[in-house]
mmCIF file of C-alpha atoms in Angstrom:
data_model
loop_
_atom_site.group_PDB
_atom_site.id
_atom_site.type_symbol
_atom_site.label_atom_id
_atom_site.label_comp_id
_atom_site.label_asym_id
_atom_site.label_seq_id
_atom_site.Cartn_x
_atom_site.Cartn_y
_atom_site.Cartn_z
ATOM 1 C CA MET A 115 -206.999 188.131 43.705
ATOM 2 C CA SER A 116 -208.889 190.273 41.245
ATOM 3 C CA SER A 117 -205.783 192.417 40.636
ATOM 4 C CA LYS A 118 -203.963 189.195 39.640
ATOM 5 C CA THR A 119 -206.492 187.828 37.235
ATOM 6 C CA PRO A 120 -204.557 188.809 34.053
ATOM 7 C CA TYR A 121 -201.647 186.567 35.517
ATOM 8 C CA LEU A 122 -204.111 183.822 36.514
ATOM 9 C CA ILE A 123 -205.354 183.820 33.020
ATOM 10 C CA CYS A 124 -201.686 183.660 31.647
ATOM 11 C CA ILE A 125 -201.063 180.502 33.709
ATOM 12 C CA VAL A 126 -204.178 178.753 32.687
ATOM 13 C CA LEU A 127 -203.428 179.708 28.909
ATOM 14 C CA ILE A 128 -199.884 178.325 29.271
ATOM 15 C CA GLY A 129 -201.475 174.862 29.482
ATOM 16 C CA LEU A 130 -203.486 175.370 26.124
ATOM 17 C CA MET A 131 -200.806 174.326 23.578
ATOM 18 C CA PRO A 132 -199.559 171.250 25.546
ATOM 19 C CA THR A 133 -203.160 170.101 26.085
ATOM 20 C CA ALA A 134 -203.754 170.550 22.255
ATOM 21 C CA ASP A 135 -200.648 168.331 21.576
ATOM 22 C CA VAL A 136 -202.305 164.941 21.906
ATOM 23 C CA CYS A 137 -206.047 165.734 22.009
ATOM 24 C CA VAL A 138 -206.047 167.385 18.503
ATOM 25 C CA LEU A 139 -204.229 164.361 16.881
ATOM 26 C CA VAL A 140 -206.000 161.518 18.570
ATOM 27 C CA PRO A 141 -209.119 161.827 16.377
ATOM 28 C CA LEU A 142 -206.659 161.951 13.107
ATOM 29 C CA MET A 143 -205.158 158.740 13.973
ATOM 30 C CA ALA A 144 -207.462 156.442 11.846
ATOM 31 C CA ASP A 145 -207.088 158.872 8.969
ATOM 32 C CA LEU A 146 -203.381 158.694 9.005
ATOM 33 C CA ALA A 147 -203.536 154.859 9.252
ATOM 34 C CA ARG A 148 -205.742 155.207 6.001
ATOM 35 C CA MET A 149 -203.558 157.626 4.325
ATOM 36 C CA PHE A 150 -200.398 155.825 4.926
ATOM 37 C CA PRO A 151 -201.001 152.049 5.037
ATOM 38 C CA GLU A 152 -197.327 151.071 4.088
ATOM 39 C CA ALA A 153 -195.916 153.099 7.113
ATOM 40 C CA GLY A 154 -196.948 150.430 9.649
ATOM 41 C CA LEU A 155 -198.652 150.806 13.106
ATOM 42 C CA THR A 156 -195.337 151.756 14.866
ATOM 43 C CA LYS A 157 -194.499 154.629 12.827
ATOM 44 C CA ILE A 158 -198.121 155.816 12.860
ATOM 45 C CA ASN A 159 -198.141 155.715 16.547
ATOM 46 C CA LEU A 160 -194.809 157.593 16.593
ATOM 47 C CA ALA A 161 -196.653 160.506 15.063
ATOM 48 C CA LEU A 162 -198.638 160.781 18.212
ATOM 49 C CA THR A 163 -195.650 160.266 20.799
ATOM 50 C CA ILE A 164 -192.697 161.815 19.212
ATOM 51 C CA SER A 165 -193.657 165.382 20.364
ATOM 52 C CA SER A 166 -193.571 164.035 24.088
ATOM 53 C CA LEU A 167 -189.993 162.625 23.445
ATOM 54 C CA TRP A 168 -188.812 166.023 22.450
ATOM 55 C CA VAL A 169 -190.556 167.832 25.672
ATOM 56 C CA ILE A 170 -188.107 166.204 27.997
ATOM 57 C CA PRO A 171 -184.696 167.703 26.654
ATOM 58 C CA ALA A 172 -186.223 171.008 25.691
ATOM 59 C CA SER A 173 -187.750 171.508 29.119
ATOM 60 C CA LEU A 174 -184.530 170.536 31.010
ATOM 61 C CA MET A 175 -182.639 172.946 28.539
ATOM 62 C CA ALA A 176 -184.889 175.608 29.364
ATOM 63 C CA GLY A 177 -184.958 175.239 33.070
ATOM 64 C CA ARG A 178 -181.189 175.365 33.083
ATOM 65 C CA LEU A 179 -180.906 178.429 30.661
ATOM 66 C CA VAL A 180 -183.435 180.359 32.933
ATOM 67 C CA SER A 181 -181.963 179.399 36.232
ATOM 68 C CA ARG A 182 -178.599 180.676 35.051
ATOM 69 C CA GLY A 183 -179.906 183.666 33.584
ATOM 70 C CA GLY A 184 -179.193 182.836 30.014
ATOM 71 C CA LEU A 185 -182.797 183.159 28.961
ATOM 72 C CA THR A 186 -185.927 185.105 30.477
ATOM 73 C CA LYS A 187 -188.863 183.435 31.380
ATOM 74 C CA LYS A 188 -191.064 185.606 29.104
ATOM 75 C CA GLY A 189 -188.652 184.864 26.218
ATOM 76 C CA CYS A 190 -188.773 181.268 26.980
ATOM 77 C CA LEU A 191 -192.649 181.233 26.748
ATOM 78 C CA LEU A 192 -192.905 183.184 23.574
ATOM 79 C CA MET A 193 -190.175 181.209 21.898
ATOM 80 C CA GLY A 194 -192.114 177.953 22.854
ATOM 81 C CA TYR A 195 -195.414 179.270 21.721
ATOM 82 C CA GLY A 196 -194.082 180.409 18.379
ATOM 83 C CA LEU A 197 -192.315 177.049 17.703
ATOM 84 C CA ALA A 198 -195.400 175.009 18.900
ATOM 85 C CA SER A 199 -198.061 177.134 17.036
ATOM 86 C CA VAL A 200 -195.762 176.860 13.669
ATOM 87 C CA GLY A 201 -194.975 173.179 14.178
ATOM 88 C CA GLY A 202 -198.613 172.158 15.119
ATOM 89 C CA ALA A 203 -200.307 173.994 12.302
ATOM 90 C CA ALA A 204 -197.755 172.993 9.717
ATOM 91 C CA GLY A 205 -198.609 169.253 10.216
ATOM 92 C CA GLY A 206 -201.646 169.810 7.815
ATOM 93 C CA LEU A 207 -199.754 171.423 5.011
ATOM 94 C CA TRP A 208 -198.347 168.404 3.225
ATOM 95 C CA ALA A 209 -199.746 164.698 3.203
ATOM 96 C CA ASP A 210 -196.283 163.074 4.050
ATOM 97 C CA LEU A 211 -195.711 161.105 7.145
ATOM 98 C CA ASP A 212 -192.030 161.931 7.374
ATOM 99 C CA PHE A 213 -192.859 165.688 7.285
ATOM 100 C CA LEU A 214 -195.537 165.343 9.830
ATOM 101 C CA LEU A 215 -192.863 163.675 12.287
ATOM 102 C CA CYS A 216 -190.677 166.772 11.723
ATOM 103 C CA THR A 217 -193.551 169.137 12.382
ATOM 104 C CA ARG A 218 -194.573 167.244 15.462
ATOM 105 C CA SER A 219 -190.951 167.225 16.795
ATOM 106 C CA LEU A 220 -190.844 171.025 16.394
ATOM 107 C CA LEU A 221 -194.256 171.189 18.277
ATOM 108 C CA GLY A 222 -192.478 169.094 21.237
ATOM 109 C CA ILE A 223 -189.614 171.406 21.443
ATOM 110 C CA GLY A 224 -192.042 174.372 21.857
ATOM 111 C CA ASN A 225 -194.088 172.729 24.513
ATOM 112 C CA GLY A 226 -191.001 171.778 26.284
ATOM 113 C CA LEU A 227 -190.128 175.279 26.626
ATOM 114 C CA ILE A 228 -193.627 176.152 27.614
ATOM 115 C CA THR A 229 -194.438 173.813 30.227
ATOM 116 C CA ALA A 230 -191.169 174.183 32.006
ATOM 117 C CA MET A 231 -192.244 177.746 32.902
ATOM 118 C CA VAL A 232 -195.515 176.870 34.483
ATOM 119 C CA VAL A 233 -194.075 176.543 38.041
ATOM 120 C CA THR A 234 -191.579 179.400 37.920
ATOM 121 C CA VAL A 235 -194.115 181.976 36.614
ATOM 122 C CA THR A 236 -196.587 180.895 39.179
ATOM 123 C CA ALA A 237 -194.116 181.489 41.772
ATOM 124 C CA ASP A 238 -193.340 184.868 40.544
ATOM 125 C CA TYR A 239 -196.826 186.105 40.600
ATOM 126 C CA PHE A 240 -198.613 184.294 43.501
ATOM 127 C CA THR A 241 -197.526 183.504 47.049
ATOM 128 C CA LEU A 242 -197.012 179.817 47.953
ATOM 129 C CA ARG A 243 -200.442 179.576 49.774
ATOM 130 C CA GLU A 244 -202.062 181.201 46.527
ATOM 131 C CA SER A 245 -200.269 178.884 44.231
ATOM 132 C CA GLY A 246 -202.026 175.815 45.354
ATOM 133 C CA TRP A 247 -205.308 177.199 44.091
ATOM 134 C CA VAL A 248 -203.823 178.515 40.989
ATOM 135 C CA LEU A 249 -202.105 175.298 40.158
ATOM 136 C CA GLY A 250 -205.441 173.256 41.026
ATOM 137 C CA LEU A 251 -207.090 175.492 38.450
ATOM 138 C CA PHE A 252 -204.503 175.066 35.985
ATOM 139 C CA SER A 253 -204.873 171.198 36.248
ATOM 140 C CA ALA A 254 -208.663 171.361 36.029
ATOM 141 C CA MET A 255 -208.872 173.717 33.121
ATOM 142 C CA GLY A 256 -206.297 171.527 31.225
ATOM 143 C CA ASN A 257 -208.746 168.633 31.496
ATOM 144 C CA VAL A 258 -211.456 170.856 30.208
ATOM 145 C CA MET A 259 -209.457 172.169 27.327
ATOM 146 C CA GLY A 260 -208.669 168.574 26.486
ATOM 147 C CA VAL A 261 -212.178 167.661 26.066
ATOM 148 C CA GLY A 262 -212.988 170.704 24.095
ATOM 149 C CA PHE A 263 -209.865 170.052 21.653
ATOM 150 C CA SER A 264 -210.995 166.491 21.277
ATOM 151 C CA VAL A 265 -214.385 167.249 20.316
ATOM 152 C CA ALA A 266 -213.478 170.175 17.966
ATOM 153 C CA SER A 267 -210.816 168.138 16.205
ATOM 154 C CA GLY A 268 -213.168 165.356 15.745
ATOM 155 C CA TYR A 269 -215.750 167.504 13.972
ATOM 156 C CA LEU A 270 -213.143 169.230 11.864
ATOM 157 C CA THR A 271 -211.495 165.877 10.791
ATOM 158 C CA MET A 272 -214.834 164.721 9.496
ATOM 159 C CA MET A 273 -214.662 167.704 6.831
ATOM 160 C CA ASP A 274 -211.020 167.382 6.146
ATOM 161 C CA TRP A 275 -208.021 165.749 7.731
ATOM 162 C CA ARG A 276 -206.020 169.010 7.632
ATOM 163 C CA TYR A 277 -208.544 171.058 9.385
ATOM 164 C CA GLY A 278 -207.795 169.781 12.823
ATOM 165 C CA PHE A 279 -204.413 171.095 12.555
ATOM 166 C CA PHE A 280 -205.612 174.700 12.221
ATOM 167 C CA LEU A 281 -206.603 174.388 15.882
ATOM 168 C CA PHE A 282 -202.810 175.017 16.683
ATOM 169 C CA LEU A 283 -203.053 178.568 15.525
ATOM 170 C CA LEU A 284 -204.904 179.200 18.722
ATOM 171 C CA GLY A 285 -201.554 179.533 20.030
ATOM 172 C CA LEU A 286 -200.901 182.805 18.189
ATOM 173 C CA PRO A 287 -203.372 184.905 20.162
ATOM 174 C CA VAL A 288 -202.291 183.287 23.456
ATOM 175 C CA MET A 289 -198.696 184.297 22.619
ATOM 176 C CA ALA A 290 -199.806 187.941 22.090
ATOM 177 C CA TYR A 291 -201.618 187.899 25.250
ATOM 178 C CA LEU A 292 -198.622 186.549 27.105
ATOM 179 C CA ALA A 293 -196.398 189.244 25.557
ATOM 180 C CA ALA A 294 -198.638 191.993 26.521
ATOM 181 C CA VAL A 295 -199.410 190.769 30.147
ATOM 182 C CA LEU A 296 -196.114 189.148 31.362
ATOM 183 C CA LYS A 297 -194.011 192.176 30.920
ATOM 184 C CA LYS A 298 -195.646 193.992 33.771
ATOM 185 C CA THR A 299 -194.134 193.678 37.308
ATOM 186 C CA PRO A 300 -195.960 191.064 39.533
ATOM 187 C CA ASP A 301 -198.019 192.349 42.490
ATOM 188 C CA ALA A 302 -197.447 189.459 44.425
ATOM 189 C CA PRO A 303 -194.114 188.442 46.141
ATOM 190 C CA ARG A 304 -192.314 185.237 45.062
ATOM 191 C CA PRO A 305 -192.186 182.991 48.015
ATOM 192 C CA SER A 306 -189.165 181.724 49.590
ATOM 193 C CA ALA A 307 -188.961 178.041 50.828
ATOM 194 C CA ASP A 308 -190.840 179.199 54.140
ATOM 195 C CA ASP A 309 -193.295 181.594 52.244
ATOM 196 C CA ALA A 310 -191.412 184.581 53.494
ATOM 197 C CA PRO A 311 -192.106 187.478 51.117
ATOM 198 C CA THR A 312 -189.179 188.537 48.978
ATOM 199 C CA ALA A 313 -188.786 191.118 46.124
ATOM 200 C CA PRO A 314 -190.984 190.490 43.092
ATOM 201 C CA ALA A 315 -189.273 189.334 39.823
ATOM 202 C CA PRO A 316 -190.947 190.101 36.545
ATOM 203 C CA ALA A 317 -191.309 187.561 34.085
ATOM 204 C CA ASP A 318 -189.390 189.269 31.295
ATOM 205 C CA ALA A 319 -186.301 189.408 33.673
ATOM 206 C CA ALA A 320 -183.642 186.898 33.908
ATOM 207 C CA ALA A 321 -183.854 184.713 36.989
ATOM 208 C CA PRO A 322 -181.403 185.622 39.892
ATOM 209 C CA ALA A 323 -178.077 184.004 39.660
ATOM 210 C CA PRO A 324 -177.537 180.986 41.781
ATOM 211 C CA PRO A 325 -174.998 181.077 44.691
ATOM 212 C CA ALA A 326 -171.678 180.191 43.865
ATOM 213 C CA GLY A 327 -170.753 176.583 44.030
ATOM 214 C CA PRO A 328 -172.542 173.396 42.764
ATOM 215 C CA LEU A 329 -176.265 173.547 42.417
ATOM 216 C CA ARG A 330 -178.066 171.302 45.173
ATOM 217 C CA LEU A 331 -181.678 170.460 44.798
ATOM 218 C CA GLY A 332 -181.694 168.730 48.037
ATOM 219 C CA ARG A 333 -183.392 165.417 49.330
ATOM 220 C CA PRO A 334 -187.057 166.814 49.341
ATOM 221 C CA VAL A 335 -186.697 167.582 45.595
ATOM 222 C CA VAL A 336 -185.331 163.962 44.924
ATOM 223 C CA MET A 337 -188.200 162.528 46.830
ATOM 224 C CA LEU A 338 -190.621 164.717 44.914
ATOM 225 C CA VAL A 339 -189.374 163.126 41.616
ATOM 226 C CA ILE A 340 -189.684 159.730 42.868
ATOM 227 C CA VAL A 341 -193.414 160.512 43.957
ATOM 228 C CA THR A 342 -194.058 161.957 40.463
ATOM 229 C CA LEU A 343 -192.661 158.991 38.727
ATOM 230 C CA LEU A 344 -194.535 156.489 40.863
ATOM 231 C CA CYS A 345 -197.853 158.185 40.896
ATOM 232 C CA LYS A 346 -198.070 159.232 37.247
ATOM 233 C CA ALA A 347 -196.657 156.017 35.672
ATOM 234 C CA PHE A 348 -199.650 153.998 37.086
ATOM 235 C CA SER A 349 -202.395 156.719 36.943
ATOM 236 C CA ASN A 350 -201.812 157.381 33.311
ATOM 237 C CA SER A 351 -202.002 153.768 32.484
ATOM 238 C CA ILE A 352 -205.818 154.015 32.955
ATOM 239 C CA PHE A 353 -206.062 155.830 29.803
ATOM 240 C CA LEU A 354 -204.431 152.996 28.070
ATOM 241 C CA THR A 355 -206.364 150.110 29.587
ATOM 242 C CA LEU A 356 -209.816 151.733 29.986
ATOM 243 C CA SER A 357 -211.386 150.837 26.464
ATOM 244 C CA PRO A 358 -210.029 147.328 26.382
ATOM 245 C CA PHE A 359 -211.177 146.874 29.797
ATOM 246 C CA ILE A 360 -214.782 147.983 29.395
ATOM 247 C CA GLU A 361 -215.328 146.368 26.144
ATOM 248 C CA GLY A 362 -213.380 143.380 26.628
ATOM 249 C CA GLU A 363 -215.179 142.650 29.961
ATOM 250 C CA GLY A 364 -218.614 143.075 28.130
ATOM 251 C CA LEU A 365 -219.417 146.014 30.389
ATOM 252 C CA GLY A 366 -220.180 148.375 27.456
ATOM 253 C CA ASP A 367 -219.395 149.410 23.974
ATOM 254 C CA ALA A 368 -217.415 152.238 22.510
ATOM 255 C CA ALA A 369 -219.974 154.790 23.397
ATOM 256 C CA LYS A 370 -219.821 153.740 26.984
ATOM 257 C CA THR A 371 -216.268 153.938 26.938
ATOM 258 C CA GLY A 372 -216.429 157.517 25.878
ATOM 259 C CA LEU A 373 -219.058 158.174 28.792
ATOM 260 C CA ALA A 374 -216.593 156.449 31.288
ATOM 261 C CA GLY A 375 -213.622 158.757 29.868
ATOM 262 C CA GLY A 376 -215.825 161.919 30.465
ATOM 263 C CA VAL A 377 -216.695 160.903 34.038
ATOM 264 C CA LEU A 378 -213.106 160.093 34.828
ATOM 265 C CA THR A 379 -212.054 163.687 33.391
ATOM 266 C CA MET A 380 -214.941 165.481 35.375
ATOM 267 C CA ALA A 381 -213.927 163.646 38.677
ATOM 268 C CA MET A 382 -210.373 164.891 37.984
ATOM 269 C CA VAL A 383 -211.491 168.320 37.203
ATOM 270 C CA GLY A 384 -213.458 168.393 40.570
ATOM 271 C CA SER A 385 -210.660 167.129 42.915
ATOM 272 C CA SER A 386 -208.255 169.550 41.126
ATOM 273 C CA LEU A 387 -210.426 172.490 42.168
ATOM 274 C CA LEU A 388 -210.665 171.181 45.801
ATOM 275 C CA PHE A 389 -206.890 170.551 45.820
ATOM 276 C CA ASN A 390 -205.863 173.827 47.650
ATOM 277 C CA ARG A 391 -208.328 173.255 50.511
ATOM 278 C CA LEU A 392 -206.874 169.785 51.172
ATOM 279 C CA TYR A 393 -203.215 170.989 50.730
ATOM 280 C CA ILE A 394 -203.771 173.722 53.304
ATOM 281 C CA ARG A 395 -204.883 171.334 55.707
ATOM 282 C CA VAL A 396 -202.578 168.435 55.295
ATOM 283 C CA GLY A 397 -199.596 169.804 53.341
ATOM 284 C CA ARG A 398 -197.295 167.017 52.139
ATOM 285 C CA GLY A 399 -199.591 164.443 53.581
ATOM 286 C CA THR A 400 -201.548 165.260 50.321
ATOM 287 C CA GLU A 401 -199.385 162.569 48.554
ATOM 288 C CA GLN A 402 -200.488 159.895 51.034
ATOM 289 C CA VAL A 403 -204.190 160.847 50.025
ATOM 290 C CA PHE A 404 -203.765 160.536 46.422
ATOM 291 C CA PHE A 405 -201.696 157.409 46.516
ATOM 292 C CA ALA A 406 -204.378 155.777 48.691
ATOM 293 C CA VAL A 407 -207.398 157.026 46.705
ATOM 294 C CA ILE A 408 -205.881 156.009 43.379
ATOM 295 C CA GLY A 409 -204.853 152.604 44.930
ATOM 296 C CA LEU A 410 -208.515 152.208 46.067
ATOM 297 C CA GLY A 411 -209.940 153.175 42.700
ATOM 298 C CA PHE A 412 -207.803 150.556 41.048
ATOM 299 C CA LEU A 413 -208.737 147.938 43.519
ATOM 300 C CA LEU A 414 -212.481 148.636 43.068
ATOM 301 C CA LEU A 415 -212.010 148.507 38.988
ATOM 302 C CA SER A 416 -210.578 145.068 39.625
ATOM 303 C CA GLN A 417 -213.864 143.901 41.125
ATOM 304 C CA VAL A 418 -216.598 145.573 39.115
ATOM 305 C CA GLN A 419 -219.296 143.398 37.594
ATOM 306 C CA SER A 420 -221.510 146.252 35.851
ATOM 307 C CA PHE A 421 -220.867 149.559 34.051
ATOM 308 C CA GLY A 422 -222.391 151.570 36.721
ATOM 309 C CA GLN A 423 -219.996 149.967 39.184
ATOM 310 C CA ALA A 424 -217.137 150.785 36.725
ATOM 311 C CA LEU A 425 -218.262 154.556 36.741
ATOM 312 C CA ALA A 426 -218.380 154.548 40.416
ATOM 313 C CA ALA A 427 -214.655 153.176 40.580
ATOM 314 C CA LEU A 428 -213.555 155.704 38.047
ATOM 315 C CA VAL A 429 -214.898 158.584 40.013
ATOM 316 C CA VAL A 430 -212.873 157.273 42.951
ATOM 317 C CA PHE A 431 -209.751 156.783 40.867
ATOM 318 C CA GLY A 432 -210.199 160.415 39.308
ATOM 319 C CA LEU A 433 -210.542 162.055 42.761
ATOM 320 C CA GLY A 434 -207.096 160.787 43.569
ATOM 321 C CA ALA A 435 -205.514 161.316 40.126
ATOM 322 C CA GLY A 436 -206.745 164.880 40.018
ATOM 323 C CA LEU A 437 -204.909 165.771 43.031
ATOM 324 C CA SER A 438 -201.435 164.546 41.918
ATOM 325 C CA LEU A 439 -200.622 167.055 39.229
ATOM 326 C CA PRO A 440 -201.284 170.327 41.253
ATOM 327 C CA TYR A 441 -199.653 168.637 44.284
ATOM 328 C CA VAL A 442 -196.177 167.984 42.368
ATOM 329 C CA LEU A 443 -196.256 171.332 40.610
ATOM 330 C CA GLN A 444 -197.028 173.110 43.929
ATOM 331 C CA GLU A 445 -194.178 171.028 45.655
ATOM 332 C CA ALA A 446 -191.911 172.125 43.045
ATOM 333 C CA ILE A 447 -192.227 175.638 44.054
ATOM 334 C CA ALA A 448 -192.120 174.821 47.896
ATOM 335 C CA ARG A 449 -189.239 172.471 48.133
ATOM 336 C CA PRO A 450 -186.205 173.956 46.284
ATOM 337 C CA PRO A 451 -184.275 177.043 46.957
ATOM 338 C CA VAL A 452 -185.778 180.272 45.406
ATOM 339 C CA SER A 453 -182.957 180.417 42.615
ATOM 340 C CA LEU A 454 -183.743 176.783 41.619
ATOM 341 C CA ILE A 455 -187.411 176.937 41.193
ATOM 342 C CA ALA A 456 -187.238 177.213 37.363
ATOM 343 C CA PHE A 457 -184.937 174.306 36.921
ATOM 344 C CA THR A 458 -186.976 172.186 39.492
ATOM 345 C CA GLY A 459 -190.171 172.890 37.546
ATOM 346 C CA ALA A 460 -188.533 171.934 34.374
ATOM 347 C CA LEU A 461 -187.240 168.778 36.079
ATOM 348 C CA ILE A 462 -190.792 167.758 37.404
ATOM 349 C CA ASN A 463 -192.220 168.627 34.195
ATOM 350 C CA SER A 464 -189.855 166.152 32.326
ATOM 351 C CA CYS A 465 -190.670 163.583 34.944
ATOM 352 C CA LEU A 466 -194.414 163.978 34.029
ATOM 353 C CA PHE A 467 -193.727 163.138 30.392
ATOM 354 C CA ILE A 468 -191.188 160.201 31.134
ATOM 355 C CA SER A 469 -193.964 158.726 33.279
ATOM 356 C CA MET A 470 -196.118 158.736 30.254
ATOM 357 C CA THR A 471 -193.723 156.647 28.632
ATOM 358 C CA LEU A 472 -193.301 154.451 31.727
ATOM 359 C CA SER A 473 -196.911 153.839 31.735
ATOM 360 C CA THR A 474 -196.978 151.859 28.570
ATOM 361 C CA PHE A 475 -194.695 149.294 30.250
ATOM 362 C CA ALA A 476 -196.748 148.997 33.410
ATOM 363 C CA GLN A 477 -198.956 146.260 32.176
ATOM 364 C CA PRO A 478 -196.330 144.394 30.229
ATOM 365 C CA LEU A 479 -194.175 144.434 33.222
ATOM 366 C CA THR A 480 -196.967 142.961 35.466
ATOM 367 C CA ILE A 481 -197.537 140.262 33.025
ATOM 368 C CA ALA A 482 -194.002 139.412 32.771
ATOM 369 C CA LEU A 483 -193.683 139.097 36.503
ATOM 370 C CA SER A 484 -197.001 137.144 37.033
ATOM 371 C CA GLY A 485 -197.755 135.463 33.912
ATOM 372 C CA ASP A 486 -201.480 136.732 34.225
ATOM 373 C CA HIS A 487 -202.694 138.674 31.190
ATOM 374 C CA GLY A 488 -205.946 139.867 32.721
ATOM 375 C CA LEU A 489 -206.682 143.560 33.279
ATOM 376 C CA ARG A 490 -208.386 142.674 36.590
ATOM 377 C CA PHE A 491 -205.267 141.333 37.953
ATOM 378 C CA TYR A 492 -203.458 144.334 36.495
ATOM 379 C CA PHE A 493 -205.710 146.645 38.389
ATOM 380 C CA ALA A 494 -205.331 144.792 41.616
ATOM 381 C CA ALA A 495 -201.557 144.848 41.242
ATOM 382 C CA ALA A 496 -201.539 148.540 40.411
ATOM 383 C CA GLY A 497 -203.778 149.332 43.227
ATOM 384 C CA LEU A 498 -201.635 147.481 45.761
ATOM 385 C CA THR A 499 -198.451 149.040 44.268
ATOM 386 C CA SER A 500 -200.001 152.442 44.661
ATOM 387 C CA LEU A 501 -201.023 151.812 48.187
ATOM 388 C CA ALA A 502 -197.629 150.473 49.184
ATOM 389 C CA SER A 503 -195.906 153.649 47.410
ATOM 390 C CA GLY A 504 -197.937 155.915 49.743
ATOM 391 C CA GLY A 505 -196.781 153.944 52.727
ATOM 392 C CA LEU A 506 -193.165 154.145 51.516
ATOM 393 C CA MET A 507 -193.358 157.920 50.967
ATOM 394 C CA LEU A 508 -194.902 158.273 54.587
ATOM 395 C CA LEU A 509 -192.082 156.362 56.069
ATOM 396 C CA LEU A 510 -189.390 158.369 54.179
ATOM 397 C CA ASN A 511 -190.940 161.576 55.210
ATOM 398 C CA TYR A 512 -190.863 160.539 58.839
ATOM 399 C CA LEU A 513 -187.215 159.412 58.484
ATOM 400 C CA ASP A 514 -186.347 162.833 56.732
ATOM 401 C CA VAL A 515 -188.043 164.696 59.751
ATOM 402 C CA GLY A 516 -185.990 162.695 62.191
ATOM 403 C CA ARG A 517 -182.985 163.196 60.465
ATOM 404 C CA GLN A 518 -183.543 167.002 60.387
ATOM 405 C CA ALA A 519 -184.248 166.866 63.969
ATOM 406 C CA LEU A 520 -181.155 165.067 64.914
ATOM 407 C CA THR A 521 -179.058 167.695 62.561
ATOM 408 C CA GLY A 522 -180.664 170.509 64.706
ATOM 409 C CA LEU A 523 -179.834 168.940 68.104
ATOM 410 C CA ALA A 524 -176.245 168.308 66.812
ATOM 411 C CA ALA A 525 -175.990 171.961 65.740
ATOM 412 C CA LYS A 526 -177.264 173.242 69.116
ATOM 413 C CA ALA A 527 -174.642 170.865 71.022
ATOM 414 C CA ASP A 528 -171.885 172.335 68.720
ATOM 415 C CA PRO A 529 -172.718 175.760 67.547
ATOM 416 C CA GLY A 530 -169.269 176.473 66.338
ATOM 417 C CA SER A 531 -169.614 173.786 63.674
ATOM 418 C CA PRO A 532 -172.393 174.462 61.157
ATOM 419 C CA PRO A 533 -174.452 171.335 60.203
ATOM 420 C CA LYS A 534 -173.529 169.615 57.062
ATOM 421 C CA GLY A 535 -176.033 170.038 54.075
ATOM 422 C CA LEU A 536 -177.889 166.889 52.821
#
């Protein structure tokens, strides 16, 4: 693994700019509200979220271009880092909200190009077995960098609102490092669907052309999309409800809310680092594990009576949530045909950002269906939904295995007729 350390650093650094996106701006939101009082809350909040909206189409476009050989992976990464660095840093050049929205849009496009490549670059340099550990580290370091960016931006904002935007300039040395390292030929073969070694493909080379005929991602990839949307839509909602819950229930003040967020983050870091050990043992059963643990965390939160109990519940929740991101990224390598890894990675990345938007509607939908506005009720409902989602995925997996077994028996019975694809 030591010979692959430069590539491991590359993959970790790919997450730097997308992590900085939200974490740098959050401490600036109060200043923006004071600077532009006539803009209204909706437009102020749009400054935070508009970049995520641009990530989705940019990511899908990047995945399609790379899969079809129209753009190299290295070129996509460098273009993304260039756009994100310029767009992010430019936000502090002019005290105008419309200008900031434009620069944030440019940042989002760049981040879409960057994040679309996480899965396919990992597959180029690491075997399927190694990639579980790599993606677990990627997820863990993303959480750590998020804490660092939030703290740094907070201190810089205290000096001047513009200074926080300078943190995006860190993307320039990262871009230089990626340009220097990813031009080398990978030492590890890119795995096929069954982890059989294949010829390595450098990151600065175009992806192999897909076979003739329509592209087929297959049923397993469709199920992975469903898993991603279900899991992340509910787990992301904890970040929207944590502060109102702790302060609204009288469990603590803003300082304790910050401590709770730190405990949650560290639990996610720990489980991300342990992801590969679990994945090697249970494989796709990992999705039932994190659905169950997230559900248990939600249910515990719905019953807490003290701040200490809330911290314990958040640790349980974080252990489940920390497994979910490396799992869906790992499966985006394992499930599709090799020629569609780039597009599948972009698709799953888009689902992750779509789920962020969906999470804002999770609590309002619960209120609309039940009429109960309490966060305890919402946590209980989210917990039961998460447990049910895990059960549903388990059932669908068993049905899929049974379907494949029947197809295999039919093929043996009539060897002259190849089985139909799913």
